PDB file of C-alpha atoms in Angstrom:
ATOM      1  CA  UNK A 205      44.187 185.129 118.374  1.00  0.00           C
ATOM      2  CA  UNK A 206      42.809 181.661 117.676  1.00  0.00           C
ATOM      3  CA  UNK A 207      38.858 181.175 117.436  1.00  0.00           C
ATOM      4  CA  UNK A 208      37.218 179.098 119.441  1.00  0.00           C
ATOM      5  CA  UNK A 209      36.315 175.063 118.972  1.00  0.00           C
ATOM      6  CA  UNK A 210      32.391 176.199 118.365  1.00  0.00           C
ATOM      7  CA  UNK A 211      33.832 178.304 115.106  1.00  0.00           C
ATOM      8  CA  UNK A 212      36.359 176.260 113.933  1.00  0.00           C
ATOM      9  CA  UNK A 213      33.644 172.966 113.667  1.00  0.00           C
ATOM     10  CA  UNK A 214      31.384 175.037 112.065  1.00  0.00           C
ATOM     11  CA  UNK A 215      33.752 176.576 109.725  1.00  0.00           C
ATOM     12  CA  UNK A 216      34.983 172.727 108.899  1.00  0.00           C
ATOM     13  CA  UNK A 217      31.682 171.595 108.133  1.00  0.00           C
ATOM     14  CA  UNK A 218      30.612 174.596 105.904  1.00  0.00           C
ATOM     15  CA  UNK A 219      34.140 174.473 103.858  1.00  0.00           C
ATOM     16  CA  UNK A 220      33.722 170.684 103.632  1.00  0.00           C
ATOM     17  CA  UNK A 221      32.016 170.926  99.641  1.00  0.00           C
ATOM     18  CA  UNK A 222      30.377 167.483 100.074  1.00  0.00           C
ATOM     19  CA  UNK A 223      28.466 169.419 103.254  1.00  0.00           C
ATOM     20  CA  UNK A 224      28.205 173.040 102.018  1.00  0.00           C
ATOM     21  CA  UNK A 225      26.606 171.950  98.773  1.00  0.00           C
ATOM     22  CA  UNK A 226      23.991 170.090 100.732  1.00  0.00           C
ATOM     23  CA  UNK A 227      23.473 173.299 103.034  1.00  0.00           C
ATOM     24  CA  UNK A 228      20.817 175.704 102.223  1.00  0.00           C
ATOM     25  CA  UNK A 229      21.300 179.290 102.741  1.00  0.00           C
ATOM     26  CA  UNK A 230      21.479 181.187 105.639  1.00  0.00           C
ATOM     27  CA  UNK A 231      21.928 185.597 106.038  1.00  0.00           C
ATOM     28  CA  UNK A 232      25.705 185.734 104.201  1.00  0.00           C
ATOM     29  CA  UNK A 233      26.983 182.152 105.402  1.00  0.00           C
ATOM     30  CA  UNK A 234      25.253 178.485 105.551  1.00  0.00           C
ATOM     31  CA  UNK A 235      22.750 176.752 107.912  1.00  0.00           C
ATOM     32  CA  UNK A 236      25.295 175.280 110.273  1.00  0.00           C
ATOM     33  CA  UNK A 237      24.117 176.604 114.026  1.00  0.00           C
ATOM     34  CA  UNK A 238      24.730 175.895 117.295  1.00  0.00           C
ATOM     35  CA  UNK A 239      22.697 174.894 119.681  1.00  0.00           C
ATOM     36  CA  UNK A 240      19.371 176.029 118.232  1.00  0.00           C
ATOM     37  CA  UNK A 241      17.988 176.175 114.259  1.00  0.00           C
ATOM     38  CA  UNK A 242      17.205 179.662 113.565  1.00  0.00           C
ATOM     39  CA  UNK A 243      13.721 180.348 113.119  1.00  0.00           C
ATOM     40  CA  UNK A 244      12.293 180.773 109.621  1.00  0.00           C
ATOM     41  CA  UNK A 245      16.049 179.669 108.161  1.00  0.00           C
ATOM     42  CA  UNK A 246      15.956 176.836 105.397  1.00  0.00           C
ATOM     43  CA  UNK A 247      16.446 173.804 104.936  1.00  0.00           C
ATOM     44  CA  UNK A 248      18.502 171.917 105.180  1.00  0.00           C
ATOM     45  CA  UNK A 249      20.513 172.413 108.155  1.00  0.00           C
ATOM     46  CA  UNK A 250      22.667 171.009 110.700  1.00  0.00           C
ATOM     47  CA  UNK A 251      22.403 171.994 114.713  1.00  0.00           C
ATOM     48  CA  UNK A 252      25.273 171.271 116.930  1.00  0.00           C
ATOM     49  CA  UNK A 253      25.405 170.575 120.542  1.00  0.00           C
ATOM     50  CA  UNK A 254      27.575 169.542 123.007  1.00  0.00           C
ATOM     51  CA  UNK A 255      27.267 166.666 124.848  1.00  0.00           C
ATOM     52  CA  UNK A 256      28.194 167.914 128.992  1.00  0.00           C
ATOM     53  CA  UNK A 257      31.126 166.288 129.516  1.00  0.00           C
ATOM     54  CA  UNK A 258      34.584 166.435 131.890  1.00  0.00           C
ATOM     55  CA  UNK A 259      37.238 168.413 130.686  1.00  0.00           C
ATOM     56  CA  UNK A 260      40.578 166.308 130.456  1.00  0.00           C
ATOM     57  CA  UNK A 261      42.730 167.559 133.414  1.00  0.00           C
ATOM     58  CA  UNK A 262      46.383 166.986 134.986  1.00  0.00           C
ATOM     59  CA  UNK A 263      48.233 168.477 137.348  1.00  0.00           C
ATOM     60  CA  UNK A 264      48.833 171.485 136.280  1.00  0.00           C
ATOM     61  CA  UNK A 265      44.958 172.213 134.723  1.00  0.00           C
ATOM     62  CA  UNK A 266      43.417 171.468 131.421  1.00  0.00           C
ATOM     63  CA  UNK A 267      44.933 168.708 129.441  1.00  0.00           C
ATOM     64  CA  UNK A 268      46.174 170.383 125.316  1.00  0.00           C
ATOM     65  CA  UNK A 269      44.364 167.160 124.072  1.00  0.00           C
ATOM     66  CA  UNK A 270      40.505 167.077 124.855  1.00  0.00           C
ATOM     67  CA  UNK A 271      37.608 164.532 124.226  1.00  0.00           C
ATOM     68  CA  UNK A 272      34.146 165.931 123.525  1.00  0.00           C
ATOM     69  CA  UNK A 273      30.919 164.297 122.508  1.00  0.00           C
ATOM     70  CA  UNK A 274      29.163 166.428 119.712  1.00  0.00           C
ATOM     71  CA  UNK A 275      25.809 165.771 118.802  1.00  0.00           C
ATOM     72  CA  UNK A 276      25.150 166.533 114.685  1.00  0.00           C
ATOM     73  CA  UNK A 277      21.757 166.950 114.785  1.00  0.00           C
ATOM     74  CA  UNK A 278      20.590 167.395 110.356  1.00  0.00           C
ATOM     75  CA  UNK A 279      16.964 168.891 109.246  1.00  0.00           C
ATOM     76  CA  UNK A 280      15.697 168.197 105.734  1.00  0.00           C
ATOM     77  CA  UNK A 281      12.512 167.969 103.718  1.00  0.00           C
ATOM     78  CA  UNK A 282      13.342 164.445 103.165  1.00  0.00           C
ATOM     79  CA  UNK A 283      14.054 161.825 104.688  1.00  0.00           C
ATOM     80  CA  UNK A 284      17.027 161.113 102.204  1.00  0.00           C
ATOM     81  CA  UNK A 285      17.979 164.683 102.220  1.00  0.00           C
ATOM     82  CA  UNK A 286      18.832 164.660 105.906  1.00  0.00           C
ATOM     83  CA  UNK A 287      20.756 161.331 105.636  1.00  0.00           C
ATOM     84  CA  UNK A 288      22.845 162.390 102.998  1.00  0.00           C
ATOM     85  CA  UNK A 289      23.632 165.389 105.028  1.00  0.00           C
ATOM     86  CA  UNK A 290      24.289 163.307 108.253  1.00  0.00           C
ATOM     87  CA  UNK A 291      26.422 161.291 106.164  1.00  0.00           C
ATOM     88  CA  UNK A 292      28.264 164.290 104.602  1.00  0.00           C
ATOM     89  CA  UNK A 293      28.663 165.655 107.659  1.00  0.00           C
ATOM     90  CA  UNK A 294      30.685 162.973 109.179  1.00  0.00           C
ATOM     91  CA  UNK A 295      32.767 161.936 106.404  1.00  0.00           C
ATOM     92  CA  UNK A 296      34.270 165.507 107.226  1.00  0.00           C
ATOM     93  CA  UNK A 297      34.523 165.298 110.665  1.00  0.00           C
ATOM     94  CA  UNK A 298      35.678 161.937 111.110  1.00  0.00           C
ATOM     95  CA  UNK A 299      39.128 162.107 109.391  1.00  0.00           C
ATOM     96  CA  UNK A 300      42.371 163.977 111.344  1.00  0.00           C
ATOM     97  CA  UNK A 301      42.571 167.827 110.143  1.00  0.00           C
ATOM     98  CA  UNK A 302      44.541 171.041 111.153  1.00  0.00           C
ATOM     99  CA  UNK A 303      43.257 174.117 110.494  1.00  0.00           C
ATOM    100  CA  UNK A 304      41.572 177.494 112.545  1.00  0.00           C
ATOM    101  CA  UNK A 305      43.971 176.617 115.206  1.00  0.00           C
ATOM    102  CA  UNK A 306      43.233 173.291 115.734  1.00  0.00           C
ATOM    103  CA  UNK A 307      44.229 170.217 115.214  1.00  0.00           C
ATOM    104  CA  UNK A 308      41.824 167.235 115.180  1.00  0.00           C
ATOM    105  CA  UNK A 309      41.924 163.789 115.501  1.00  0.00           C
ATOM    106  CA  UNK A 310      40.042 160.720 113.973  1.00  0.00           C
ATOM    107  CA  UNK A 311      36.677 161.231 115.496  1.00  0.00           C
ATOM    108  CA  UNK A 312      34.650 158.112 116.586  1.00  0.00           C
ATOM    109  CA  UNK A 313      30.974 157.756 115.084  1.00  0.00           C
ATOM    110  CA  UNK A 314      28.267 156.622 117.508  1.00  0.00           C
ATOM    111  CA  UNK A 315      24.812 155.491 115.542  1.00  0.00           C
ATOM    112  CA  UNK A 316      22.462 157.631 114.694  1.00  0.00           C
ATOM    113  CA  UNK A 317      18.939 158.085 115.412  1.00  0.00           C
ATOM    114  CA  UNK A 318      16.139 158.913 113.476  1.00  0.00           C
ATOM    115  CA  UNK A 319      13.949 161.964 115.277  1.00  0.00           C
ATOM    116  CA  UNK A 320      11.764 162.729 112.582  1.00  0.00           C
ATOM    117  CA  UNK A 321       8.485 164.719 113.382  1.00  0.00           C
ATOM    118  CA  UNK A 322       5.026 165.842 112.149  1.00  0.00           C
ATOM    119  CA  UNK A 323       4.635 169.675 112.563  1.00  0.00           C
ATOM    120  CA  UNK A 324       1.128 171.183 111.372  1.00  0.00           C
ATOM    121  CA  UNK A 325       3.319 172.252 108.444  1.00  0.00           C
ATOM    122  CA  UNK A 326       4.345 168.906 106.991  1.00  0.00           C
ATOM    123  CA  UNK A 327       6.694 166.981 108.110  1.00  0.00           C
ATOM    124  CA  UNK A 328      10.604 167.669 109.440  1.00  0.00           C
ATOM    125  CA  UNK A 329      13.340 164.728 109.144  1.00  0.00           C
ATOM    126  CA  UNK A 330      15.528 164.797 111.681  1.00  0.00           C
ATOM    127  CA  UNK A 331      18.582 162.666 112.088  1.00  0.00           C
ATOM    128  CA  UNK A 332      20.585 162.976 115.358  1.00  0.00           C
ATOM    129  CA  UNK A 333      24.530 161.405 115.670  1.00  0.00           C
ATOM    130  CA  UNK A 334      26.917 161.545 118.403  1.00  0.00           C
ATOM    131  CA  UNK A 335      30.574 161.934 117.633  1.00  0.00           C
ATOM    132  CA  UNK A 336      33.694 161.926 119.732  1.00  0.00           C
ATOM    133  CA  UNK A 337      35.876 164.772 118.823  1.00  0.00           C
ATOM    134  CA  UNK A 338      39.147 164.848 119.731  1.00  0.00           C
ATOM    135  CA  UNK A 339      41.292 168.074 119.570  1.00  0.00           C
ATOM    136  CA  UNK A 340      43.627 170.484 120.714  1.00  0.00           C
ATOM    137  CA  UNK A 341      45.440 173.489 119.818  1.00  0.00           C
ATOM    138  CA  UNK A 342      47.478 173.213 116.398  1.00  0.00           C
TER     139      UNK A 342
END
């Protein structure tokens, strides 16, 4: 049974070394999450989201090869920290790469922002990036 895309993009980034050794620690695995950060976990950490989006169609229903925007959202105690991680981050998903049943294409980088904030606990860096991932079923 193949996993689904959510897994195997989170599984990329945390095997990527240049990423995982930038990750802090989260339960048995590292802070990659979906969606949301988990509350309380270290940092630093990257959130993903999905950008809403068509699905690729023909004919005959869902097209093999598929376009979806990601947004790579990284959280750091510095403002360095987080860029490095951004920039980690897509150096491993930009190139093509098969693996966890999928095969991916060259992604395209769209700039990213800086969403930094002041919480009464200090200060979180934020860096937000879309990316256009393009995959399909290896």
């Amino acid at each position: 049974m193949t996993m689904d895309i959510e897994d195997a993009v989170r599984l990329r980034l945390i095997e990527a070394e240049p990423v995982s050794e930038r990750l802090a620690d989260y339960e048995t695995s590292k802070a990659v999450f979906w969606v949301l950060r988990a509350q309380g976990s270290a940092m630093p950490a990257i959130v993903l989201t999905w950008v809403p989006s068509q699905l690729a169609e023909h004919m005959k229903g869902l097209q093999a090869l598929q376009f979806q925007r990601l947004q790579v959202d990284t959280y750091a105690l510095s403002v360095i920290a987080a860029q490095q991680l951004r920039d980690a981050a897509i150096a491993c998903l930009r190139p093509r790469y098969r693996d966890h049943g999928y095969y991916f294409r060259p992604a395209s980088v769209y700039g990213p922002r800086d969403l930094s904030e002041s919480t009464p606990n200090g200060p979180i860096y934020r860096t937000s990036t879309d990316l256009m991932i393009r995959f399909s079923p290896a």
